[in-house]
PDB file of C-alpha atoms and ligand atoms in Angstrom:
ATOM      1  CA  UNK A   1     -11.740  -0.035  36.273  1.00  0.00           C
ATOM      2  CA  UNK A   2     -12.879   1.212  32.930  1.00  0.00           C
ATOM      3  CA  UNK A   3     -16.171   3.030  33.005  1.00  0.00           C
ATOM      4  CA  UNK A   4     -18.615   2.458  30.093  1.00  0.00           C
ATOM      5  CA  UNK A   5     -19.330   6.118  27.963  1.00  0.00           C
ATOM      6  CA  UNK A   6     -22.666   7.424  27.614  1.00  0.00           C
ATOM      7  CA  UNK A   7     -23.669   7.802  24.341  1.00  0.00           C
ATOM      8  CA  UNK A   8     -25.214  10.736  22.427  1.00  0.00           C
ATOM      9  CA  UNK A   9     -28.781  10.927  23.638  1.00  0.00           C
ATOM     10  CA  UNK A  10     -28.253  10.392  26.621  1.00  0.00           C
ATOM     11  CA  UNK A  11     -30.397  12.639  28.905  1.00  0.00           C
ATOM     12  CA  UNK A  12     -27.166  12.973  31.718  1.00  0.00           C
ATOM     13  CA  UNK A  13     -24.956  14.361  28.607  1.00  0.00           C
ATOM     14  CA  UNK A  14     -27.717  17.675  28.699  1.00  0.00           C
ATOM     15  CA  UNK A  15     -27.566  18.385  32.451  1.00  0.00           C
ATOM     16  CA  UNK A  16     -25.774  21.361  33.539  1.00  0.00           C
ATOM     17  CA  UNK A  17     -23.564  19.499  36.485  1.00  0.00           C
ATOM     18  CA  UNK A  18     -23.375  20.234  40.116  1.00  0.00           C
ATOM     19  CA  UNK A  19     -20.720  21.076  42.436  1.00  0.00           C
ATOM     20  CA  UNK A  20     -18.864  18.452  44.320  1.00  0.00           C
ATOM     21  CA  UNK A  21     -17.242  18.623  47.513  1.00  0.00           C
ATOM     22  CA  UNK A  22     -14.265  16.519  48.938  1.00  0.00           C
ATOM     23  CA  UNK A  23     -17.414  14.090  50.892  1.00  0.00           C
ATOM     24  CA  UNK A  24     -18.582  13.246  47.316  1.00  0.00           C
ATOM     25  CA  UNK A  25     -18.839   9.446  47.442  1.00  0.00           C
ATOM     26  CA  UNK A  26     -15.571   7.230  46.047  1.00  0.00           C
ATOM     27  CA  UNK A  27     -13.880  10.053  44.323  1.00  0.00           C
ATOM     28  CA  UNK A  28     -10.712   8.633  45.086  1.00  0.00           C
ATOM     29  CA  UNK A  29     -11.738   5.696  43.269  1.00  0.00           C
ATOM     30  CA  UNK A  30     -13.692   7.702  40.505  1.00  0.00           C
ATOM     31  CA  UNK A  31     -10.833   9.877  39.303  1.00  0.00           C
ATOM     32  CA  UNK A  32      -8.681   6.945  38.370  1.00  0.00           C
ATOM     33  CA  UNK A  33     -11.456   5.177  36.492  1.00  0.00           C
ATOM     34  CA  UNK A  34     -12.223   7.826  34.343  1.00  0.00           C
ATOM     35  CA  UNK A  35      -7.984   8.382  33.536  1.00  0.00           C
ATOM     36  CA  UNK A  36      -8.413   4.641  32.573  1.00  0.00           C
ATOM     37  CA  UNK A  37     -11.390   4.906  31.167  1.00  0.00           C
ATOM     38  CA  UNK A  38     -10.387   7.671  28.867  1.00  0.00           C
ATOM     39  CA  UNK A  39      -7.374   5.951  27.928  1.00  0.00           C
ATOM     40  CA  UNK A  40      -8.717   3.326  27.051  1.00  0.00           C
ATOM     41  CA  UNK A  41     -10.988   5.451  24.309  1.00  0.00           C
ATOM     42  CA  UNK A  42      -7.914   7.066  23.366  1.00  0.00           C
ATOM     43  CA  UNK A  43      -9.171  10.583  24.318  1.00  0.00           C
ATOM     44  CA  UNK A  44      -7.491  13.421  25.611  1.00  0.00           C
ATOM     45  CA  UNK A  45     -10.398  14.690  27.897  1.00  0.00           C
ATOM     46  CA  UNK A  46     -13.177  12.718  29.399  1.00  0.00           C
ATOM     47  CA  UNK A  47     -15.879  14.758  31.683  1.00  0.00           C
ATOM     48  CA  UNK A  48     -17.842  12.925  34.416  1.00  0.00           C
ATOM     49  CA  UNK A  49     -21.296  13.537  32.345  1.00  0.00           C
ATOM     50  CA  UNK A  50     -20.173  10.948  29.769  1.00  0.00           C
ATOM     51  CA  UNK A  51     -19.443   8.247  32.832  1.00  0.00           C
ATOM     52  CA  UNK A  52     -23.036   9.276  33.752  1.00  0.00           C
ATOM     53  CA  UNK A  53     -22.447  11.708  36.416  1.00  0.00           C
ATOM     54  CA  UNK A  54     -24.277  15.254  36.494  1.00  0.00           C
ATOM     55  CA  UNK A  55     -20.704  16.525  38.275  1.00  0.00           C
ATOM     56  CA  UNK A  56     -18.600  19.449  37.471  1.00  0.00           C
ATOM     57  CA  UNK A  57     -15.255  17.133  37.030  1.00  0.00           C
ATOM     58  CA  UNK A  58     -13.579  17.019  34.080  1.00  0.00           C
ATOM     59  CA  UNK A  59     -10.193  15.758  33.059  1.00  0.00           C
ATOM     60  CA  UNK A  60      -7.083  16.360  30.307  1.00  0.00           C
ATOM     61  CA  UNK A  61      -4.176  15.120  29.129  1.00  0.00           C
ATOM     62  CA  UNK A  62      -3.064  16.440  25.884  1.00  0.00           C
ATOM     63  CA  UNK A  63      -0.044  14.348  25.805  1.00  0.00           C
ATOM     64  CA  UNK A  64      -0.998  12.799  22.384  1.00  0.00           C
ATOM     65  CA  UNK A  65      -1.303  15.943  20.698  1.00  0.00           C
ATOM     66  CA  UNK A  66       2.339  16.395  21.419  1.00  0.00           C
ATOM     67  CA  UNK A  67       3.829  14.745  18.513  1.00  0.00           C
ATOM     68  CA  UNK A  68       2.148  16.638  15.907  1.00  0.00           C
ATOM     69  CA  UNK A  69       4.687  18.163  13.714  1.00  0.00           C
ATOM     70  CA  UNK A  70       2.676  21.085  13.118  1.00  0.00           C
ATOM     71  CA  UNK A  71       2.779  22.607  16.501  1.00  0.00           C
ATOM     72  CA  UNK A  72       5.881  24.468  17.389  1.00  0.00           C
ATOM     73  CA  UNK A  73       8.105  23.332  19.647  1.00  0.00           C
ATOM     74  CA  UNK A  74       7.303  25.176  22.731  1.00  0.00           C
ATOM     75  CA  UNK A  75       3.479  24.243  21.860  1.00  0.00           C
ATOM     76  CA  UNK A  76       4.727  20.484  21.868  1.00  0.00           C
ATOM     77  CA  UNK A  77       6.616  20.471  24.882  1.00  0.00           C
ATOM     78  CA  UNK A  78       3.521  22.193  26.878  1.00  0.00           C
ATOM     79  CA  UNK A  79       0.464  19.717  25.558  1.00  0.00           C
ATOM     80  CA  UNK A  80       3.271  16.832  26.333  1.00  0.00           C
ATOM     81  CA  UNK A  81       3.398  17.344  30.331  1.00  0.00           C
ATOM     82  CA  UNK A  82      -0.453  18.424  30.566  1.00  0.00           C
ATOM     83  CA  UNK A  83      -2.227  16.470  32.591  1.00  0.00           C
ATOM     84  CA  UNK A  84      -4.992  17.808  34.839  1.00  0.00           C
ATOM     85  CA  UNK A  85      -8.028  17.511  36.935  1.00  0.00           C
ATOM     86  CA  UNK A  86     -10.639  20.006  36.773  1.00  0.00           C
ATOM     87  CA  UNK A  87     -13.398  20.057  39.845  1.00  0.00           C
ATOM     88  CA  UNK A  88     -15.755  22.686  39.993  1.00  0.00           C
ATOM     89  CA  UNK A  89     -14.530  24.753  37.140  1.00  0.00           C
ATOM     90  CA  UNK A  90     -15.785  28.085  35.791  1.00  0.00           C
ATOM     91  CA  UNK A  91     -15.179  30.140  32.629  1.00  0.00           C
ATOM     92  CA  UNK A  92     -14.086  33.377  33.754  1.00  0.00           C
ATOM     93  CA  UNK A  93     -13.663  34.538  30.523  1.00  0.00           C
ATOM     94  CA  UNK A  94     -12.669  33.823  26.822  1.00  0.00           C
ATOM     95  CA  UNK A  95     -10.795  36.079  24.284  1.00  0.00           C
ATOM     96  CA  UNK A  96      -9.655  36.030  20.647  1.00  0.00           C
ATOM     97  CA  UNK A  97     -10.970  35.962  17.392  1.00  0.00           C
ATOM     98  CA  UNK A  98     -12.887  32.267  16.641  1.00  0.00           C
ATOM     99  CA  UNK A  99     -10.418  29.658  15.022  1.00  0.00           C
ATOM    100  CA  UNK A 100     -11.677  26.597  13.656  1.00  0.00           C
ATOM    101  CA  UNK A 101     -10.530  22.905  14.661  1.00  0.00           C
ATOM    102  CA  UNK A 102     -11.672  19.663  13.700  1.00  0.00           C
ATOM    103  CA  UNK A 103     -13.364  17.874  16.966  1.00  0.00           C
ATOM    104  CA  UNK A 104     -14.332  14.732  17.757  1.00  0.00           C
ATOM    105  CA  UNK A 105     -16.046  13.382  21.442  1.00  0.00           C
ATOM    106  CA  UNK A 106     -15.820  10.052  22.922  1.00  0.00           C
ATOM    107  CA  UNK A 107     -19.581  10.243  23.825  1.00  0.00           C
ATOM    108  CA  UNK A 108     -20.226  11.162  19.613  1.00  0.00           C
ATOM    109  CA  UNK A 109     -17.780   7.947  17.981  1.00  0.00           C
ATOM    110  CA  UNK A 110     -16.762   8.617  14.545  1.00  0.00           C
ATOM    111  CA  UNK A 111     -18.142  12.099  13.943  1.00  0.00           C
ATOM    112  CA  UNK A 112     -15.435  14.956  13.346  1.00  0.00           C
ATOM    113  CA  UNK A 113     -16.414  18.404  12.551  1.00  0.00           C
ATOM    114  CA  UNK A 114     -14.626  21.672  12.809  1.00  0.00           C
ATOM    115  CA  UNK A 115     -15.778  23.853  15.436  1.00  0.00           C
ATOM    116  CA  UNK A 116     -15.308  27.694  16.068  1.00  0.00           C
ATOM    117  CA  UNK A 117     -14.122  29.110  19.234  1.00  0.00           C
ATOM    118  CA  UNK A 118     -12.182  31.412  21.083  1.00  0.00           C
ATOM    119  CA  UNK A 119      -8.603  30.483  21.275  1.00  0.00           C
ATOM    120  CA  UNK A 120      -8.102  32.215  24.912  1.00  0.00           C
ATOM    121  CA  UNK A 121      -9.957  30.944  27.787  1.00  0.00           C
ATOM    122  CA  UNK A 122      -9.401  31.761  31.487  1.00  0.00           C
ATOM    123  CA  UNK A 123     -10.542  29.119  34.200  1.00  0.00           C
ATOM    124  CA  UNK A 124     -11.277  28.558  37.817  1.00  0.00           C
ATOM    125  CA  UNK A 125     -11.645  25.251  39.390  1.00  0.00           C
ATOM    126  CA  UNK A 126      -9.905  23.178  42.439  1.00  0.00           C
ATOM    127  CA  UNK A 127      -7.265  20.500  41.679  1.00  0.00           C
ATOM    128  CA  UNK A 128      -7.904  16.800  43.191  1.00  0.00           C
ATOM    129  CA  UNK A 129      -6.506  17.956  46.289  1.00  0.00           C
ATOM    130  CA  UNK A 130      -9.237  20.781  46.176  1.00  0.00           C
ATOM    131  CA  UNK A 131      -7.022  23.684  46.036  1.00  0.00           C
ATOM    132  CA  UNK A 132      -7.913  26.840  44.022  1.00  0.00           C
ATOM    133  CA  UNK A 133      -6.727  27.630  40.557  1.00  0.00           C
ATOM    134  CA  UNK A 134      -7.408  30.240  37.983  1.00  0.00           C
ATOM    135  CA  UNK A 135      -5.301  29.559  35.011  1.00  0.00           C
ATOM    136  CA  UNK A 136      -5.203  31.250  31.072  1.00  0.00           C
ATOM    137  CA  UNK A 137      -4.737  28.764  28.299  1.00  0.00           C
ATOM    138  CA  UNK A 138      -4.430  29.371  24.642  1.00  0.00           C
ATOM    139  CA  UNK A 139      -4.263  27.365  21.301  1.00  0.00           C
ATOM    140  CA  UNK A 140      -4.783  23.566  21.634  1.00  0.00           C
ATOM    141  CA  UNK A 141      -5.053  23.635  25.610  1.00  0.00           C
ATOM    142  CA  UNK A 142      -8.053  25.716  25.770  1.00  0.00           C
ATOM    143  CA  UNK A 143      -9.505  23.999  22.990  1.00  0.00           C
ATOM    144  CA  UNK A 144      -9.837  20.720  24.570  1.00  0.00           C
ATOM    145  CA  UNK A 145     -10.391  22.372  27.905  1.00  0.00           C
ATOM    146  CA  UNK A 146     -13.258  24.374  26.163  1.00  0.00           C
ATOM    147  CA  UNK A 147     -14.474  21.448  24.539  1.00  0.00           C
ATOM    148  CA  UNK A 148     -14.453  19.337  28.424  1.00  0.00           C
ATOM    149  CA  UNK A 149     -16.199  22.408  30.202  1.00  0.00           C
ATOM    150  CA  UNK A 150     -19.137  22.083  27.601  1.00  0.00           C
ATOM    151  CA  UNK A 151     -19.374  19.065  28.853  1.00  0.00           C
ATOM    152  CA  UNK A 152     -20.450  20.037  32.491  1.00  0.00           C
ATOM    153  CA  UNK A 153     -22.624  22.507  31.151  1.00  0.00           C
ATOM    154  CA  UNK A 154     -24.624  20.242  28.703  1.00  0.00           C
ATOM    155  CA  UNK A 155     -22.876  20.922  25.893  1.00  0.00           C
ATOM    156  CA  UNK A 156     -21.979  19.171  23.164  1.00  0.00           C
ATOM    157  CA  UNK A 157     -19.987  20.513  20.354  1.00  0.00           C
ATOM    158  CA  UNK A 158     -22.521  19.271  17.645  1.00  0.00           C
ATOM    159  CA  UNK A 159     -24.228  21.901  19.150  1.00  0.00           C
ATOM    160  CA  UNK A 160     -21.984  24.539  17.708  1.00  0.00           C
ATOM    161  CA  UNK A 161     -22.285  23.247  14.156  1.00  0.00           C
ATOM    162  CA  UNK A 162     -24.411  25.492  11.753  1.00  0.00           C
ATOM    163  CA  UNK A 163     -28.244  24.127  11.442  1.00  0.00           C
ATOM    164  CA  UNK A 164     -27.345  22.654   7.709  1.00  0.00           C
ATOM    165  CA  UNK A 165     -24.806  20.211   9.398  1.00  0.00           C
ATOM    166  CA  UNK A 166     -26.701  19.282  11.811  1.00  0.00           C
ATOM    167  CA  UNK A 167     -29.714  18.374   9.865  1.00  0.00           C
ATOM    168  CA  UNK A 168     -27.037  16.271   7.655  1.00  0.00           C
ATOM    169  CA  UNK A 169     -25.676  14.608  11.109  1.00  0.00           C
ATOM    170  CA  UNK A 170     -29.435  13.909  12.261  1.00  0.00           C
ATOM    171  CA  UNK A 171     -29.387  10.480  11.049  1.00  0.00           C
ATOM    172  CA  UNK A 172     -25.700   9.510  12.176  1.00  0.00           C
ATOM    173  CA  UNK A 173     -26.409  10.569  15.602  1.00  0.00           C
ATOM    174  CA  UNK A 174     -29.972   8.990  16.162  1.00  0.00           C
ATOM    175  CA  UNK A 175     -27.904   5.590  14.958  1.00  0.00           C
ATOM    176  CA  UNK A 176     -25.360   6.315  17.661  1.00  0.00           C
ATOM    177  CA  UNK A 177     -27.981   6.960  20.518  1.00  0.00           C
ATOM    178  CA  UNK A 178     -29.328   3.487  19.564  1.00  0.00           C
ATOM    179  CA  UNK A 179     -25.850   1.900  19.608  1.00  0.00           C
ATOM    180  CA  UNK A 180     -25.877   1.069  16.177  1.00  0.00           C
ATOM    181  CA  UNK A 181     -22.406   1.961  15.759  1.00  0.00           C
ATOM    182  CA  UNK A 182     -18.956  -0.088  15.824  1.00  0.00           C
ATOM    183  CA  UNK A 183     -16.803   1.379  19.027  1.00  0.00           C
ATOM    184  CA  UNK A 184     -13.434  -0.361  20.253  1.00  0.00           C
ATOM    185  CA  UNK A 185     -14.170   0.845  23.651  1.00  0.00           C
ATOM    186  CA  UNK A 186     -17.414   0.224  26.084  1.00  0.00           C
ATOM    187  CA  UNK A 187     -20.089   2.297  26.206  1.00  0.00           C
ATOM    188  CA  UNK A 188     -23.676   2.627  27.329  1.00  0.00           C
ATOM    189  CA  UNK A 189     -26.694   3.599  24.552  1.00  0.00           C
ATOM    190  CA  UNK A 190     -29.579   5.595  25.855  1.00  0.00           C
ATOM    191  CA  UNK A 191     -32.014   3.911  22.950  1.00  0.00           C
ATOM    192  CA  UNK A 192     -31.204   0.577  23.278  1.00  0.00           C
ATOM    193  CA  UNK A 193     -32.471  -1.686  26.690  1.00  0.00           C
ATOM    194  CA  UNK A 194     -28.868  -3.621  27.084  1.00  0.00           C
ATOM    195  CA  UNK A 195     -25.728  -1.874  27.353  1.00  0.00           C
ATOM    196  CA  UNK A 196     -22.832  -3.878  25.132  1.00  0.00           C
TER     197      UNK A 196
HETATM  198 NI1   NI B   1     -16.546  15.237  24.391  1.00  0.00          NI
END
């Protein structure tokens, strides 16, 4: 079933999440919804803030990234099979010297901006099943998986931008928050009564 996305403004997009545990209610329903509901969007990462739940879940699959002829092949062949679900996750730690790369969020429709961070990033978190992980990823992996993680801590990667662009996004994002936007995909506007 595909979820509606909350939409920038939304008060759930600013909560740091809580911890789940394998009782949480339906996840064995939820997890599919939001693979659908994210490909449906056409993302490549959809946390379970932007479906409206203050959870630390987050999911990626970079597939789509793997066609782009400026990765190397080895690069290509790794964001092709990635597909992962991220429960309880924590930043151990994140190395390297800031790169930029032009983001986007499915929660933020047509706004792209380049963002700065770390390209090394080491995680913890349990799988589905709820087994333990703590994996290093680099380059585009970490990106998006840095980008998700915000996501469960309230973060959103306008956040990041230097005060000048936000003050020139301002307008564009108060016009989002009230739905006043065109979106091929469902989502739910904090400013406006009715969702669409
Ligand atoms: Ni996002």
């Amino acid at each position: 079933m595909i979820l509606p996305i909350v939409a920038y403004g939304d008060p759930v997009l600013r909560k740091v999440a809580t911890d789940i545990t394998k009782e949480y209610p339906k996840l064995d329903t939820l997890i599919p919804n939001m693979w659908e509901t994210m490909y449906n969007a056409h993302g490549v990462g959809l946390a379970a803030p932007q479906v409206g739940l203050p959870i630390r879940l987050f999911m990626v699959d970079t597939s789509p990234f793997s066609d782009d002829e400026d990765l190397s092949k080895e690069e290509q062949e790794q964001l092709k099979g990635f597909k992962k679900v991220f429960i309880n996750a924590k930043i151990e730690e994140e190395t390297g010297a800031e790169w930029d790369f032009n983001e986007g969020c499915l929660s933020i429709p047509d706004i792209r901006e380049d963002v700065k961070r770390k390209p090394e990033v080491t995680i913890s978190y349990l799988d589905e099943n709820f087994e333990p992980h703590t994996e290093t990823y680099n380059g585009l992996l970490a990106r998006v998986i840095q980008h998700e993680y915000d996501h469960i801590e309230g973060v959103l990667f306008t956040d990041k931008l230097s005060s000048l662009k936000k003050r020139l996004l301002k307008n564009r994002l108060e016009k989002i928050s009230k739905g006043k936007i065109s979106v091929d995909y469902k989502m739910r506007f904090p400013n406006i009564k009715k969702a669409r």
